[in-house]
């Protein structure tokens, strides 16, 4: 599975959009990009995933570049409850299915 | 739905003791898994199961046993606890169909300390 690189931390003002980058330059054609977050001391929470096209759900938007070497998770209107560690995970569609590999993630702090 | 439940929430063991961490889900998910998270690190997969009677090892299986006799339950057993097993343990479940494998629901965790 492709490795991912994320900034260790970032701050965001409440009410503003939070743009979380993820680099996955070795991604292959059948690998998906998944995003999870972990609010302090809780279990991780699935946010969104995509293969090629941009995706949007009630929580966030996922923008994947055309060459698929990087992606950005967008939290459109960050709230204090969005303070968490955000993990970008790349997974193949074969026997890696279900075997999430969590890196260090990005610690996002939303400030009033 | 209660989702994924884990018991106990906290546990302190002495080296060499055994115990079972319980995990249950009421979403009829075929896929269940156990992860551990050490301080300041991401989660690592211990064992997983794609259905009742089927289990397999993840990235860090040594020192842990699992079994899956029902769809709902997936207990994790520590046969002889060691200080290196001090960690937070998370159970997760999902549907085992394509991309749904990776849309996992996590429990609240069990915080284990081995002295």
PDB file of C-alpha atoms in Angstrom:
ATOM      1  CA  UNK A   1       0.000   0.000   0.000  1.00  0.00           C
ATOM      2  CA  UNK A   2       1.158   3.511  -0.779  1.00  0.00           C
ATOM      3  CA  UNK A   3       2.648   5.589   2.019  1.00  0.00           C
ATOM      4  CA  UNK A   4       1.091   8.903   2.958  1.00  0.00           C
ATOM      5  CA  UNK A   5       2.639  12.129   4.241  1.00  0.00           C
ATOM      6  CA  UNK A   6       0.687  14.621   6.313  1.00  0.00           C
ATOM      7  CA  UNK A   7       1.744  17.748   8.217  1.00  0.00           C
ATOM      8  CA  UNK A   8       2.004  16.971  11.931  1.00  0.00           C
ATOM      9  CA  UNK A   9      -0.242  19.818  13.010  1.00  0.00           C
ATOM     10  CA  UNK A  10      -2.325  22.742  11.877  1.00  0.00           C
ATOM     11  CA  UNK A  11      -4.575  25.369  13.412  1.00  0.00           C
ATOM     12  CA  UNK A  12      -7.872  26.625  12.091  1.00  0.00           C
ATOM     13  CA  UNK A  13     -10.185  29.401  13.185  1.00  0.00           C
ATOM     14  CA  UNK A  14     -13.717  28.440  14.121  1.00  0.00           C
ATOM     15  CA  UNK A  15     -16.141  29.017  11.242  1.00  0.00           C
ATOM     16  CA  UNK A  16     -13.423  28.980   8.599  1.00  0.00           C
ATOM     17  CA  UNK A  17     -12.687  26.159   6.189  1.00  0.00           C
ATOM     18  CA  UNK A  18      -9.981  23.713   7.224  1.00  0.00           C
ATOM     19  CA  UNK A  19      -7.931  22.303   4.351  1.00  0.00           C
ATOM     20  CA  UNK A  20      -5.941  19.211   5.315  1.00  0.00           C
ATOM     21  CA  UNK A  21      -3.342  18.073   2.770  1.00  0.00           C
ATOM     22  CA  UNK A  22      -2.114  14.536   2.195  1.00  0.00           C
ATOM     23  CA  UNK A  23       0.666  13.460  -0.116  1.00  0.00           C
ATOM     24  CA  UNK A  24       0.526   9.950  -1.614  1.00  0.00           C
ATOM     25  CA  UNK A  25       2.915  10.204  -4.537  1.00  0.00           C
ATOM     26  CA  UNK A  26       3.351   6.406  -4.900  1.00  0.00           C
ATOM     27  CA  UNK A  27      -0.362   5.652  -5.136  1.00  0.00           C
ATOM     28  CA  UNK A  28      -1.346   3.101  -7.751  1.00  0.00           C
ATOM     29  CA  UNK A  29      -4.392   3.033  -9.986  1.00  0.00           C
ATOM     30  CA  UNK A  30      -6.521   0.737  -7.820  1.00  0.00           C
ATOM     31  CA  UNK A  31      -5.816   2.357  -4.461  1.00  0.00           C
ATOM     32  CA  UNK A  32      -8.435   4.383  -2.655  1.00  0.00           C
ATOM     33  CA  UNK A  33      -7.870   7.362  -0.351  1.00  0.00           C
ATOM     34  CA  UNK A  34      -9.683   7.175   2.999  1.00  0.00           C
ATOM     35  CA  UNK A  35      -9.912   9.758   5.752  1.00  0.00           C
ATOM     36  CA  UNK A  36     -10.588   9.080   9.416  1.00  0.00           C
ATOM     37  CA  UNK A  37     -10.407  11.301  12.449  1.00  0.00           C
ATOM     38  CA  UNK A  38      -9.877  10.587  16.132  1.00  0.00           C
ATOM     39  CA  UNK A  39     -11.191  12.975  18.721  1.00  0.00           C
ATOM     40  CA  UNK A  40      -9.179  12.813  21.947  1.00  0.00           C
ATOM     41  CA  UNK A  41      -9.418   9.409  23.669  1.00  0.00           C
ATOM     42  CA  UNK A  42     -12.224   8.197  21.391  1.00  0.00           C
ATOM     43  CA  UNK A  43     -12.236   5.554  18.682  1.00  0.00           C
ATOM     44  CA  UNK A  44     -11.506   6.730  15.130  1.00  0.00           C
ATOM     45  CA  UNK A  45     -14.410   7.892  12.995  1.00  0.00           C
ATOM     46  CA  UNK A  46     -14.731   7.345   9.249  1.00  0.00           C
ATOM     47  CA  UNK A  47     -15.100  10.608   7.317  1.00  0.00           C
ATOM     48  CA  UNK A  48     -14.956  10.046   3.569  1.00  0.00           C
ATOM     49  CA  UNK A  49     -13.134   8.176   0.803  1.00  0.00           C
ATOM     50  CA  UNK A  50     -12.500   8.435  -2.932  1.00  0.00           C
ATOM     51  CA  UNK A  51     -10.720   6.882  -5.891  1.00  0.00           C
ATOM     52  CA  UNK A  52     -10.448   9.492  -8.644  1.00  0.00           C
ATOM     53  CA  UNK A  53     -13.323  11.907  -8.442  1.00  0.00           C
ATOM     54  CA  UNK A  54     -13.941  14.535  -5.823  1.00  0.00           C
ATOM     55  CA  UNK A  55     -16.369  13.432  -3.148  1.00  0.00           C
ATOM     56  CA  UNK A  56     -18.621  15.271  -0.717  1.00  0.00           C
ATOM     57  CA  UNK A  57     -20.759  14.126   2.184  1.00  0.00           C
ATOM     58  CA  UNK A  58     -22.359  15.740   5.210  1.00  0.00           C
ATOM     59  CA  UNK A  59     -19.055  15.884   7.055  1.00  0.00           C
ATOM     60  CA  UNK A  60     -16.457  16.956   4.502  1.00  0.00           C
ATOM     61  CA  UNK A  61     -15.257  17.190   0.922  1.00  0.00           C
ATOM     62  CA  UNK A  62     -12.369  15.254  -0.589  1.00  0.00           C
ATOM     63  CA  UNK A  63     -10.418  16.742  -3.469  1.00  0.00           C
ATOM     64  CA  UNK A  64      -8.045  14.361  -5.295  1.00  0.00           C
ATOM     65  CA  UNK A  65      -5.606  15.827  -7.827  1.00  0.00           C
ATOM     66  CA  UNK A  66      -5.801  14.624 -11.393  1.00  0.00           C
ATOM     67  CA  UNK A  67      -2.533  12.671 -11.101  1.00  0.00           C
ATOM     68  CA  UNK A  68      -3.832  11.271  -7.760  1.00  0.00           C
ATOM     69  CA  UNK A  69      -0.521  11.984  -6.043  1.00  0.00           C
ATOM     70  CA  UNK A  70      -2.128  14.171  -3.405  1.00  0.00           C
ATOM     71  CA  UNK A  71      -5.483  14.979  -1.886  1.00  0.00           C
ATOM     72  CA  UNK A  72      -7.095  17.551   0.385  1.00  0.00           C
ATOM     73  CA  UNK A  73      -9.778  17.013   2.993  1.00  0.00           C
ATOM     74  CA  UNK A  74     -11.938  20.080   3.434  1.00  0.00           C
ATOM     75  CA  UNK A  75     -13.989  20.764   6.536  1.00  0.00           C
ATOM     76  CA  UNK A  76     -16.161  23.608   5.207  1.00  0.00           C
ATOM     77  CA  UNK A  77     -17.009  25.375   8.471  1.00  0.00           C
ATOM     78  CA  UNK A  78     -14.766  24.151  11.246  1.00  0.00           C
ATOM     79  CA  UNK A  79     -16.201  23.979  14.760  1.00  0.00           C
ATOM     80  CA  UNK A  80     -14.477  23.389  18.086  1.00  0.00           C
ATOM     81  CA  UNK A  81     -15.790  19.807  17.917  1.00  0.00           C
ATOM     82  CA  UNK A  82     -13.627  19.236  14.825  1.00  0.00           C
ATOM     83  CA  UNK A  83     -10.462  19.397  16.944  1.00  0.00           C
ATOM     84  CA  UNK A  84      -8.970  15.944  16.385  1.00  0.00           C
ATOM     85  CA  UNK A  85      -6.189  13.943  14.750  1.00  0.00           C
ATOM     86  CA  UNK A  86      -6.987  13.380  11.068  1.00  0.00           C
ATOM     87  CA  UNK A  87      -5.607  10.329   9.292  1.00  0.00           C
ATOM     88  CA  UNK A  88      -5.169   9.933   5.536  1.00  0.00           C
ATOM     89  CA  UNK A  89      -5.013   6.239   4.539  1.00  0.00           C
ATOM     90  CA  UNK A  90      -4.405   4.666   1.143  1.00  0.00           C
ATOM     91  CA  UNK A  91      -5.700   1.148   0.535  1.00  0.00           C
ATOM     92  CA  UNK A  92      -5.605  -1.354  -2.303  1.00  0.00           C
ATOM     93  CA  UNK A  93      -8.701  -3.195  -3.387  1.00  0.00           C
ATOM     94  CA  UNK A  94      -7.342  -6.688  -2.800  1.00  0.00           C
ATOM     95  CA  UNK A  95      -6.202  -8.301   0.433  1.00  0.00           C
ATOM     96  CA  UNK A  96      -5.521  -5.013   2.141  1.00  0.00           C
ATOM     97  CA  UNK A  97      -9.254  -4.509   2.359  1.00  0.00           C
ATOM     98  CA  UNK A  98     -10.169  -3.873   5.999  1.00  0.00           C
ATOM     99  CA  UNK A  99      -6.562  -3.568   7.156  1.00  0.00           C
ATOM    100  CA  UNK A 100      -6.383   0.118   7.912  1.00  0.00           C
ATOM    101  CA  UNK A 101      -2.841   1.407   8.392  1.00  0.00           C
ATOM    102  CA  UNK A 102      -2.824   4.531  10.523  1.00  0.00           C
ATOM    103  CA  UNK A 103       0.171   6.852  10.408  1.00  0.00           C
ATOM    104  CA  UNK A 104       0.794   9.754  12.767  1.00  0.00           C
ATOM    105  CA  UNK A 105      -1.900  11.916  11.168  1.00  0.00           C
ATOM    106  CA  UNK A 106      -2.420  15.676  11.440  1.00  0.00           C
ATOM    107  CA  UNK A 107      -3.408  17.207  14.773  1.00  0.00           C
ATOM    108  CA  UNK A 108      -5.977  19.869  13.949  1.00  0.00           C
ATOM    109  CA  UNK A 109      -6.812  22.434  16.583  1.00  0.00           C
ATOM    110  CA  UNK A 110      -9.817  24.650  15.958  1.00  0.00           C
ATOM    111  CA  UNK A 111      -9.631  27.890  17.944  1.00  0.00           C
ATOM    112  CA  UNK A 112     -12.454  30.307  18.835  1.00  0.00           C
TER     113      UNK A 112
ATOM    114  CA  UNK B   1     -28.410   0.550  17.758  1.00  0.00           C
ATOM    115  CA  UNK B   2     -25.688   0.522  20.399  1.00  0.00           C
ATOM    116  CA  UNK B   3     -23.042   0.260  17.646  1.00  0.00           C
ATOM    117  CA  UNK B   4     -19.728  -1.230  18.778  1.00  0.00           C
ATOM    118  CA  UNK B   5     -19.416  -1.766  22.519  1.00  0.00           C
ATOM    119  CA  UNK B   6     -16.284  -2.709  24.453  1.00  0.00           C
ATOM    120  CA  UNK B   7     -15.813  -3.874  28.015  1.00  0.00           C
ATOM    121  CA  UNK B   8     -14.144  -3.115  30.305  1.00  0.00           C
ATOM    122  CA  UNK B   9     -13.309   0.561  29.778  1.00  0.00           C
ATOM    123  CA  UNK B  10     -10.242   0.365  32.028  1.00  0.00           C
ATOM    124  CA  UNK B  11      -8.196  -2.578  33.288  1.00  0.00           C
ATOM    125  CA  UNK B  12      -5.008  -2.979  35.303  1.00  0.00           C
ATOM    126  CA  UNK B  13      -3.224  -6.338  35.177  1.00  0.00           C
ATOM    127  CA  UNK B  14      -0.089  -7.759  36.699  1.00  0.00           C
ATOM    128  CA  UNK B  15       2.535  -9.346  34.475  1.00  0.00           C
ATOM    129  CA  UNK B  16       1.554 -12.912  33.653  1.00  0.00           C
ATOM    130  CA  UNK B  17      -2.165 -12.524  34.287  1.00  0.00           C
ATOM    131  CA  UNK B  18      -4.664 -13.391  31.597  1.00  0.00           C
ATOM    132  CA  UNK B  19      -7.815 -11.609  30.578  1.00  0.00           C
ATOM    133  CA  UNK B  20     -10.329 -11.209  27.793  1.00  0.00           C
ATOM    134  CA  UNK B  21     -11.342  -7.908  26.246  1.00  0.00           C
ATOM    135  CA  UNK B  22     -14.927  -8.043  25.052  1.00  0.00           C
ATOM    136  CA  UNK B  23     -16.256  -6.534  21.829  1.00  0.00           C
ATOM    137  CA  UNK B  24     -19.802  -6.714  20.518  1.00  0.00           C
ATOM    138  CA  UNK B  25     -21.684  -5.078  17.660  1.00  0.00           C
ATOM    139  CA  UNK B  26     -25.383  -5.034  16.818  1.00  0.00           C
ATOM    140  CA  UNK B  27     -25.152  -3.911  13.190  1.00  0.00           C
ATOM    141  CA  UNK B  28     -24.898  -7.416  11.683  1.00  0.00           C
ATOM    142  CA  UNK B  29     -21.427  -6.606  10.364  1.00  0.00           C
ATOM    143  CA  UNK B  30     -19.445  -9.539   9.013  1.00  0.00           C
ATOM    144  CA  UNK B  31     -16.048  -7.896   9.413  1.00  0.00           C
ATOM    145  CA  UNK B  32     -14.574  -7.227  12.856  1.00  0.00           C
ATOM    146  CA  UNK B  33     -11.075  -6.305  13.932  1.00  0.00           C
ATOM    147  CA  UNK B  34      -8.896  -5.376  16.882  1.00  0.00           C
ATOM    148  CA  UNK B  35      -6.343  -2.558  16.945  1.00  0.00           C
ATOM    149  CA  UNK B  36      -3.973  -1.283  19.587  1.00  0.00           C
ATOM    150  CA  UNK B  37      -2.823   2.303  19.980  1.00  0.00           C
ATOM    151  CA  UNK B  38       0.300   3.164  21.923  1.00  0.00           C
ATOM    152  CA  UNK B  39       0.807   6.714  23.242  1.00  0.00           C
ATOM    153  CA  UNK B  40       1.357   9.274  20.478  1.00  0.00           C
ATOM    154  CA  UNK B  41       1.078   6.687  17.722  1.00  0.00           C
ATOM    155  CA  UNK B  42      -1.438   5.524  15.159  1.00  0.00           C
ATOM    156  CA  UNK B  43      -3.466   2.330  15.465  1.00  0.00           C
ATOM    157  CA  UNK B  44      -1.986  -1.055  14.548  1.00  0.00           C
ATOM    158  CA  UNK B  45      -4.037  -4.072  13.504  1.00  0.00           C
ATOM    159  CA  UNK B  46      -3.821  -7.105  15.831  1.00  0.00           C
ATOM    160  CA  UNK B  47      -6.349  -9.638  14.485  1.00  0.00           C
ATOM    161  CA  UNK B  48      -9.367  -9.543  12.238  1.00  0.00           C
ATOM    162  CA  UNK B  49     -12.320 -11.705  11.223  1.00  0.00           C
ATOM    163  CA  UNK B  50     -14.366 -11.754   8.031  1.00  0.00           C
ATOM    164  CA  UNK B  51     -17.172 -13.792   9.577  1.00  0.00           C
ATOM    165  CA  UNK B  52     -18.091 -16.313  12.258  1.00  0.00           C
ATOM    166  CA  UNK B  53     -15.472 -19.043  12.466  1.00  0.00           C
ATOM    167  CA  UNK B  54     -12.901 -17.150  10.368  1.00  0.00           C
ATOM    168  CA  UNK B  55     -10.023 -15.182  11.884  1.00  0.00           C
ATOM    169  CA  UNK B  56      -6.605 -14.068  10.720  1.00  0.00           C
ATOM    170  CA  UNK B  57      -3.560 -12.206  11.975  1.00  0.00           C
ATOM    171  CA  UNK B  58      -2.867  -8.553  11.471  1.00  0.00           C
ATOM    172  CA  UNK B  59       0.340  -6.567  11.877  1.00  0.00           C
ATOM    173  CA  UNK B  60       1.016  -7.233  15.597  1.00  0.00           C
ATOM    174  CA  UNK B  61      -0.657 -10.566  16.588  1.00  0.00           C
ATOM    175  CA  UNK B  62       1.918 -11.948  19.037  1.00  0.00           C
ATOM    176  CA  UNK B  63       0.609 -12.376  22.569  1.00  0.00           C
ATOM    177  CA  UNK B  64      -3.050 -12.223  21.545  1.00  0.00           C
ATOM    178  CA  UNK B  65      -5.667 -14.824  20.621  1.00  0.00           C
ATOM    179  CA  UNK B  66      -9.086 -14.342  19.075  1.00  0.00           C
ATOM    180  CA  UNK B  67     -12.085 -16.440  18.134  1.00  0.00           C
ATOM    181  CA  UNK B  68     -15.371 -15.627  16.424  1.00  0.00           C
ATOM    182  CA  UNK B  69     -18.194 -17.959  17.350  1.00  0.00           C
ATOM    183  CA  UNK B  70     -21.007 -15.499  16.558  1.00  0.00           C
ATOM    184  CA  UNK B  71     -21.444 -12.591  14.167  1.00  0.00           C
ATOM    185  CA  UNK B  72     -21.957 -10.198  17.096  1.00  0.00           C
ATOM    186  CA  UNK B  73     -18.950 -10.948  19.318  1.00  0.00           C
ATOM    187  CA  UNK B  74     -15.198 -10.841  18.788  1.00  0.00           C
ATOM    188  CA  UNK B  75     -13.263 -11.240  22.066  1.00  0.00           C
ATOM    189  CA  UNK B  76      -9.526 -10.601  22.341  1.00  0.00           C
ATOM    190  CA  UNK B  77      -7.577 -12.773  24.789  1.00  0.00           C
ATOM    191  CA  UNK B  78      -4.288 -11.960  26.461  1.00  0.00           C
ATOM    192  CA  UNK B  79      -2.912 -15.266  27.721  1.00  0.00           C
ATOM    193  CA  UNK B  80       0.019 -13.924  29.742  1.00  0.00           C
ATOM    194  CA  UNK B  81       0.055 -10.147  29.966  1.00  0.00           C
ATOM    195  CA  UNK B  82       3.325  -8.266  29.547  1.00  0.00           C
ATOM    196  CA  UNK B  83       4.129  -4.578  30.195  1.00  0.00           C
ATOM    197  CA  UNK B  84       4.623  -4.153  26.429  1.00  0.00           C
ATOM    198  CA  UNK B  85       0.892  -4.793  26.034  1.00  0.00           C
ATOM    199  CA  UNK B  86       0.026  -1.626  27.932  1.00  0.00           C
ATOM    200  CA  UNK B  87      -2.033   0.227  25.367  1.00  0.00           C
ATOM    201  CA  UNK B  88      -5.488   1.347  24.327  1.00  0.00           C
ATOM    202  CA  UNK B  89      -7.381  -1.356  22.469  1.00  0.00           C
ATOM    203  CA  UNK B  90     -10.032  -0.561  19.880  1.00  0.00           C
ATOM    204  CA  UNK B  91     -12.486  -2.931  18.288  1.00  0.00           C
ATOM    205  CA  UNK B  92     -14.036  -2.100  14.915  1.00  0.00           C
ATOM    206  CA  UNK B  93     -16.632  -3.564  12.583  1.00  0.00           C
ATOM    207  CA  UNK B  94     -17.880  -3.053   9.045  1.00  0.00           C
ATOM    208  CA  UNK B  95     -19.766  -4.692   6.223  1.00  0.00           C
ATOM    209  CA  UNK B  96     -17.529  -6.995   4.193  1.00  0.00           C
ATOM    210  CA  UNK B  97     -18.480  -5.801   0.742  1.00  0.00           C
ATOM    211  CA  UNK B  98     -16.049  -3.867  -1.423  1.00  0.00           C
ATOM    212  CA  UNK B  99     -15.316  -0.369  -0.175  1.00  0.00           C
ATOM    213  CA  UNK B 100     -17.511  -0.916   2.910  1.00  0.00           C
ATOM    214  CA  UNK B 101     -14.692  -2.982   4.451  1.00  0.00           C
ATOM    215  CA  UNK B 102     -12.864   0.257   5.105  1.00  0.00           C
ATOM    216  CA  UNK B 103     -15.823   2.266   6.402  1.00  0.00           C
ATOM    217  CA  UNK B 104     -15.268   0.904   9.875  1.00  0.00           C
ATOM    218  CA  UNK B 105     -17.164   1.706  13.062  1.00  0.00           C
ATOM    219  CA  UNK B 106     -14.929   1.835  16.122  1.00  0.00           C
ATOM    220  CA  UNK B 107     -15.756   1.173  19.743  1.00  0.00           C
ATOM    221  CA  UNK B 108     -14.815   3.522  22.602  1.00  0.00           C
ATOM    222  CA  UNK B 109     -11.696   1.563  23.534  1.00  0.00           C
ATOM    223  CA  UNK B 110     -10.314  -0.349  26.516  1.00  0.00           C
ATOM    224  CA  UNK B 111      -7.402   1.237  28.352  1.00  0.00           C
ATOM    225  CA  UNK B 112      -5.121  -1.546  29.607  1.00  0.00           C
ATOM    226  CA  UNK B 113      -2.173  -1.135  31.947  1.00  0.00           C
ATOM    227  CA  UNK B 114       0.125  -4.077  32.686  1.00  0.00           C
ATOM    228  CA  UNK B 115       2.350  -3.648  35.742  1.00  0.00           C
TER     229      UNK B 115
END
